[in-house]
PDB file of C-alpha atoms in Angstrom:
ATOM      1  CA  MET B   1      42.129 -11.851 -32.424  1.00 48.00           C
ATOM      2  CA  ILE B   2      41.698 -14.800 -34.662  1.00 50.00           C
ATOM      3  CA  GLN B   3      38.316 -16.556 -32.569  1.00 53.00           C
ATOM      4  CA  LYS B   4      38.369 -20.350 -33.166  1.00 52.00           C
ATOM      5  CA  ARG B   5      35.568 -21.732 -34.790  1.00 53.00           C
ATOM      6  CA  THR B   6      33.982 -24.910 -33.631  1.00 56.00           C
ATOM      7  CA  THR B   7      31.546 -27.044 -35.399  1.00 63.00           C
ATOM      8  CA  ILE B   8      29.056 -27.530 -32.441  1.00 69.00           C
ATOM      9  CA  ASP B   9      28.258 -31.614 -32.936  1.00 72.00           C
ATOM     10  CA  PRO B  10      24.020 -31.880 -33.378  1.00 69.00           C
ATOM     11  CA  GLN B  11      23.706 -34.356 -31.108  1.00 81.00           C
ATOM     12  CA  LEU B  12      25.096 -33.142 -28.260  1.00 83.00           C
ATOM     13  CA  TYR B  13      22.410 -31.794 -27.309  1.00 83.00           C
ATOM     14  CA  GLU B  14      20.613 -35.776 -26.820  1.00 83.00           C
ATOM     15  CA  ALA B  15      24.285 -36.986 -25.541  1.00 85.00           C
ATOM     16  CA  ASP B  16      25.686 -34.204 -22.926  1.00 89.00           C
ATOM     17  CA  GLU B  17      23.213 -31.079 -21.700  1.00 88.00           C
ATOM     18  CA  THR B  18      25.047 -29.559 -19.949  1.00 90.00           C
ATOM     19  CA  ALA B  19      28.539 -29.369 -22.360  1.00 91.00           C
ATOM     20  CA  TRP B  20      25.820 -28.264 -24.994  1.00 91.00           C
ATOM     21  CA  LEU B  21      24.571 -25.795 -22.168  1.00 91.00           C
ATOM     22  CA  ASP B  22      28.689 -24.567 -21.603  1.00 92.00           C
ATOM     23  CA  SER B  23      28.855 -24.682 -25.906  1.00 92.00           C
ATOM     24  CA  MET B  24      25.602 -22.941 -26.136  1.00 92.00           C
ATOM     25  CA  TYR B  25      26.767 -20.378 -23.379  1.00 93.00           C
ATOM     26  CA  GLN B  26      30.329 -20.091 -25.325  1.00 93.00           C
ATOM     27  CA  LEU B  27      28.917 -18.572 -28.677  1.00 92.00           C
ATOM     28  CA  ILE B  28      26.616 -16.723 -27.033  1.00 93.00           C
ATOM     29  CA  GLU B  29      29.714 -14.652 -24.938  1.00 95.00           C
ATOM     30  CA  GLN B  30      31.718 -14.885 -28.334  1.00 92.00           C
ATOM     31  CA  GLY B  31      29.084 -12.989 -29.557  1.00 94.00           C
ATOM     32  CA  ARG B  32      28.579 -16.013 -32.556  1.00 91.00           C
ATOM     33  CA  PHE B  33      24.626 -16.076 -32.799  1.00 92.00           C
ATOM     34  CA  ASP B  34      24.484 -17.966 -36.558  1.00 92.00           C
ATOM     35  CA  GLU B  35      25.913 -20.496 -34.768  1.00 91.00           C
ATOM     36  CA  LEU B  36      23.403 -21.147 -32.018  1.00 91.00           C
ATOM     37  CA  ASP B  37      21.483 -24.164 -31.600  1.00 91.00           C
ATOM     38  CA  TYR B  38      17.730 -22.520 -31.740  1.00 91.00           C
ATOM     39  CA  HIS B  39      15.620 -25.377 -32.214  1.00 90.00           C
ATOM     40  CA  HIS B  40      17.428 -27.211 -29.605  1.00 91.00           C
ATOM     41  CA  LEU B  41      17.622 -23.470 -27.229  1.00 92.00           C
ATOM     42  CA  GLY B  42      13.688 -23.349 -27.879  1.00 93.00           C
ATOM     43  CA  GLU B  43      13.245 -26.706 -26.442  1.00 92.00           C
ATOM     44  CA  TYR B  44      15.535 -26.419 -23.509  1.00 92.00           C
ATOM     45  CA  LEU B  45      14.000 -22.758 -22.175  1.00 92.00           C
ATOM     46  CA  ALA B  46      10.360 -24.278 -22.746  1.00 94.00           C
ATOM     47  CA  ASP B  47      11.183 -26.956 -20.760  1.00 93.00           C
ATOM     48  CA  MET B  48      12.963 -25.280 -18.200  1.00 92.00           C
ATOM     49  CA  ALA B  49       9.870 -22.911 -17.897  1.00 92.00           C
ATOM     50  CA  ASN B  50       7.889 -25.964 -17.259  1.00 94.00           C
ATOM     51  CA  ARG B  51       9.524 -27.310 -14.907  1.00 94.00           C
ATOM     52  CA  ASP B  52       9.740 -24.171 -12.810  1.00 93.00           C
ATOM     53  CA  ARG B  53       5.890 -24.131 -12.788  1.00 94.00           C
ATOM     54  CA  ARG B  54       5.861 -27.893 -12.072  1.00 96.00           C
ATOM     55  CA  ARG B  55       7.909 -26.561  -9.110  1.00 95.00           C
ATOM     56  CA  VAL B  56       5.445 -24.286  -8.048  1.00 95.00           C
ATOM     57  CA  GLU B  57       2.402 -26.270  -8.108  1.00 97.00           C
ATOM     58  CA  SER B  58       4.458 -28.578  -6.232  1.00 97.00           C
ATOM     59  CA  ARG B  59       5.707 -26.834  -3.689  1.00 96.00           C
ATOM     60  CA  LEU B  60       2.380 -25.010  -2.683  1.00 96.00           C
ATOM     61  CA  THR B  61       0.831 -28.514  -2.795  1.00 97.00           C
ATOM     62  CA  VAL B  62       3.071 -29.968  -0.345  1.00 97.00           C
ATOM     63  CA  LEU B  63       2.541 -26.354   2.034  1.00 96.00           C
ATOM     64  CA  MET B  64      -0.806 -26.782   1.777  1.00 96.00           C
ATOM     65  CA  GLU B  65      -0.998 -30.925   2.746  1.00 96.00           C
ATOM     66  CA  HIS B  66       1.299 -29.891   5.498  1.00 95.00           C
ATOM     67  CA  LEU B  67      -0.842 -27.430   6.652  1.00 95.00           C
ATOM     68  CA  LEU B  68      -4.361 -29.038   6.915  1.00 96.00           C
ATOM     69  CA  LYS B  69      -2.491 -32.212   8.713  1.00 95.00           C
ATOM     70  CA  TRP B  70      -0.804 -28.905  11.071  1.00 94.00           C
ATOM     71  CA  VAL B  71      -4.852 -27.210  11.398  1.00 94.00           C
ATOM     72  CA  TYR B  72      -6.549 -30.427  11.499  1.00 96.00           C
ATOM     73  CA  GLN B  73      -5.291 -32.673  14.246  1.00 95.00           C
ATOM     74  CA  PRO B  74      -3.611 -30.755  16.404  1.00 93.00           C
ATOM     75  CA  ASP B  75      -2.824 -33.310  18.575  1.00 94.00           C
ATOM     76  CA  LYS B  76      -0.630 -34.926  16.072  1.00 94.00           C
ATOM     77  CA  ARG B  77       1.463 -32.044  15.454  1.00 92.00           C
ATOM     78  CA  THR B  78       4.899 -32.777  14.747  1.00 90.00           C
ATOM     79  CA  ARG B  79       8.566 -30.848  14.308  1.00 91.00           C
ATOM     80  CA  SER B  80       8.608 -32.676  10.718  1.00 92.00           C
ATOM     81  CA  TRP B  81       5.387 -31.245   9.722  1.00 91.00           C
ATOM     82  CA  GLN B  82       6.242 -27.200  11.077  1.00 91.00           C
ATOM     83  CA  ARG B  83       9.697 -27.859   9.225  1.00 92.00           C
ATOM     84  CA  THR B  84       8.116 -28.912   5.674  1.00 93.00           C
ATOM     85  CA  ILE B  85       5.446 -26.278   6.359  1.00 93.00           C
ATOM     86  CA  LEU B  86       8.611 -23.866   6.942  1.00 91.00           C
ATOM     87  CA  ILE B  87      10.919 -25.709   3.937  1.00 93.00           C
ATOM     88  CA  GLN B  88       8.274 -25.328   1.901  1.00 94.00           C
ATOM     89  CA  SER B  89       7.051 -21.615   2.634  1.00 93.00           C
ATOM     90  CA  GLU B  90      10.487 -20.650   2.517  1.00 92.00           C
ATOM     91  CA  GLU B  91      11.066 -21.926  -1.389  1.00 93.00           C
ATOM     92  CA  LEU B  92       8.042 -21.036  -2.316  1.00 94.00           C
ATOM     93  CA  LEU B  93       8.754 -16.994  -1.125  1.00 93.00           C
ATOM     94  CA  ASP B  94      12.320 -17.634  -3.150  1.00 93.00           C
ATOM     95  CA  ASP B  95      10.278 -19.336  -6.746  1.00 92.00           C
ATOM     96  CA  CYS B  96       7.438 -16.257  -6.388  1.00 92.00           C
ATOM     97  CA  GLU B  97      10.071 -13.626  -6.271  1.00 89.00           C
ATOM     98  CA  SER B  98       9.692 -13.404 -10.421  1.00 79.00           C
ATOM     99  CA  GLY B  99       6.609 -12.463 -11.123  1.00 87.00           C
ATOM    100  CA  VAL B 100       5.820 -14.770 -13.828  1.00 91.00           C
ATOM    101  CA  LEU B 101       6.170 -17.767 -11.032  1.00 93.00           C
ATOM    102  CA  ARG B 102       4.123 -15.583  -8.360  1.00 94.00           C
ATOM    103  CA  LYS B 103       1.337 -15.022 -11.243  1.00 95.00           C
ATOM    104  CA  HIS B 104       1.709 -19.153 -11.899  1.00 94.00           C
ATOM    105  CA  ALA B 105       1.072 -19.518  -8.051  1.00 95.00           C
ATOM    106  CA  GLU B 106      -1.513 -17.509  -8.244  1.00 95.00           C
ATOM    107  CA  ALA B 107      -3.391 -19.314 -10.765  1.00 95.00           C
ATOM    108  CA  SER B 108      -2.885 -22.795  -9.927  1.00 96.00           C
ATOM    109  CA  LEU B 109      -3.724 -22.608  -6.044  1.00 96.00           C
ATOM    110  CA  VAL B 110      -7.875 -24.392  -6.732  1.00 96.00           C
ATOM    111  CA  LYS B 111      -5.289 -26.803  -8.124  1.00 97.00           C
ATOM    112  CA  SER B 112      -3.084 -27.687  -5.642  1.00 98.00           C
ATOM    113  CA  TYR B 113      -5.204 -27.012  -2.961  1.00 98.00           C
ATOM    114  CA  ALA B 114      -7.373 -30.233  -4.517  1.00 98.00           C
ATOM    115  CA  LYS B 115      -4.452 -31.970  -4.073  1.00 98.00           C
ATOM    116  CA  ALA B 116      -3.575 -30.664  -1.340  1.00 98.00           C
ATOM    117  CA  VAL B 117      -6.977 -32.492   0.053  1.00 98.00           C
ATOM    118  CA  LYS B 118      -6.678 -35.253  -1.593  1.00 98.00           C
ATOM    119  CA  ARG B 119      -3.122 -36.097   0.148  1.00 98.00           C
ATOM    120  CA  ALA B 120      -3.757 -34.581   3.562  1.00 97.00           C
ATOM    121  CA  ALA B 121      -7.598 -37.455   3.098  1.00 98.00           C
ATOM    122  CA  ILE B 122      -4.787 -40.164   3.016  1.00 97.00           C
ATOM    123  CA  ALA B 123      -1.979 -39.079   5.167  1.00 95.00           C
ATOM    124  CA  THR B 124      -4.609 -38.404   8.149  1.00 95.00           C
ATOM    125  CA  GLY B 125      -7.305 -41.156   7.792  1.00 96.00           C
ATOM    126  CA  LEU B 126     -10.213 -37.863   7.841  1.00 97.00           C
ATOM    127  CA  SER B 127     -12.312 -37.689   4.793  1.00 97.00           C
ATOM    128  CA  VAL B 128     -11.734 -35.478   2.584  1.00 97.00           C
ATOM    129  CA  GLN B 129     -15.098 -33.452   3.346  1.00 97.00           C
ATOM    130  CA  THR B 130     -13.728 -32.174   6.390  1.00 97.00           C
ATOM    131  CA  PHE B 131     -11.016 -30.215   4.430  1.00 97.00           C
ATOM    132  CA  PRO B 132     -12.998 -26.263   3.221  1.00 97.00           C
ATOM    133  CA  ALA B 133     -14.331 -26.964  -0.437  1.00 96.00           C
ATOM    134  CA  GLU B 134     -12.449 -24.477  -0.960  1.00 96.00           C
ATOM    135  CA  CYS B 135      -9.171 -22.962  -0.506  1.00 96.00           C
ATOM    136  CA  PRO B 136      -8.638 -20.920   2.684  1.00 94.00           C
ATOM    137  CA  TYR B 137      -5.225 -19.403   2.153  1.00 93.00           C
ATOM    138  CA  THR B 138      -4.530 -16.536   0.117  1.00 93.00           C
ATOM    139  CA  LEU B 139      -0.912 -16.781  -1.897  1.00 94.00           C
ATOM    140  CA  ASP B 140       0.627 -14.346   1.180  1.00 91.00           C
ATOM    141  CA  GLN B 141      -0.586 -16.332   3.802  1.00 90.00           C
ATOM    142  CA  LEU B 142       0.645 -19.571   1.940  1.00 92.00           C
ATOM    143  CA  LEU B 143       3.943 -16.950   1.702  1.00 90.00           C
ATOM    144  CA  SER B 144       4.848 -15.737   5.074  1.00 85.00           C
ATOM    145  CA  SER B 145       6.482 -17.489   7.883  1.00 63.00           C
ATOM    146  CA  GLY B 146       4.223 -17.923  10.307  1.00 63.00           C
ATOM    147  CA  MET B 147       1.379 -20.880  10.339  1.00 61.00           C
ATOM    148  CA  PRO B 148      -1.621 -19.982   9.180  1.00 54.00           C
ATOM    149  CA  GLY B 149      -4.554 -21.128  10.727  1.00 48.00           C
ATOM    150  CA  ASP B 150      -2.548 -22.048  14.030  1.00 48.00           C
ATOM    151  CA  GLN B 151      -3.444 -19.220  15.788  1.00 40.00           C
TER     152      GLN B 151
END
């Protein structure tokens, strides 16, 4: 079988990332490793890893913000808050199936909690000092399907 050799346009990465990804996949499938765009592949993989880490931090922050509102304003609880807590917990659990992202979530807990406290204070009108100075949640509690702090 004769393989058709094509040259990948060096500008394709900047012009159409999806088409570039398709072309990189095709080259890998065909075993044409010498034609891969290693520079951009490295850049793309690093960007993907950063996106994954930012997504985990964002989910942690949103989840803890809503948990704080849930716990510190029980008379204002809404189904929307409950839904957000559930969704963020489920999505975070999915993200943390990868050991690397779980370790990142654990390492990001303090930073994400600090952001969540600021956001919860603004959303509730409560003082930042109302909330615990240190994160009261473990990652396992945040990943559970229950409502931490709602005993």
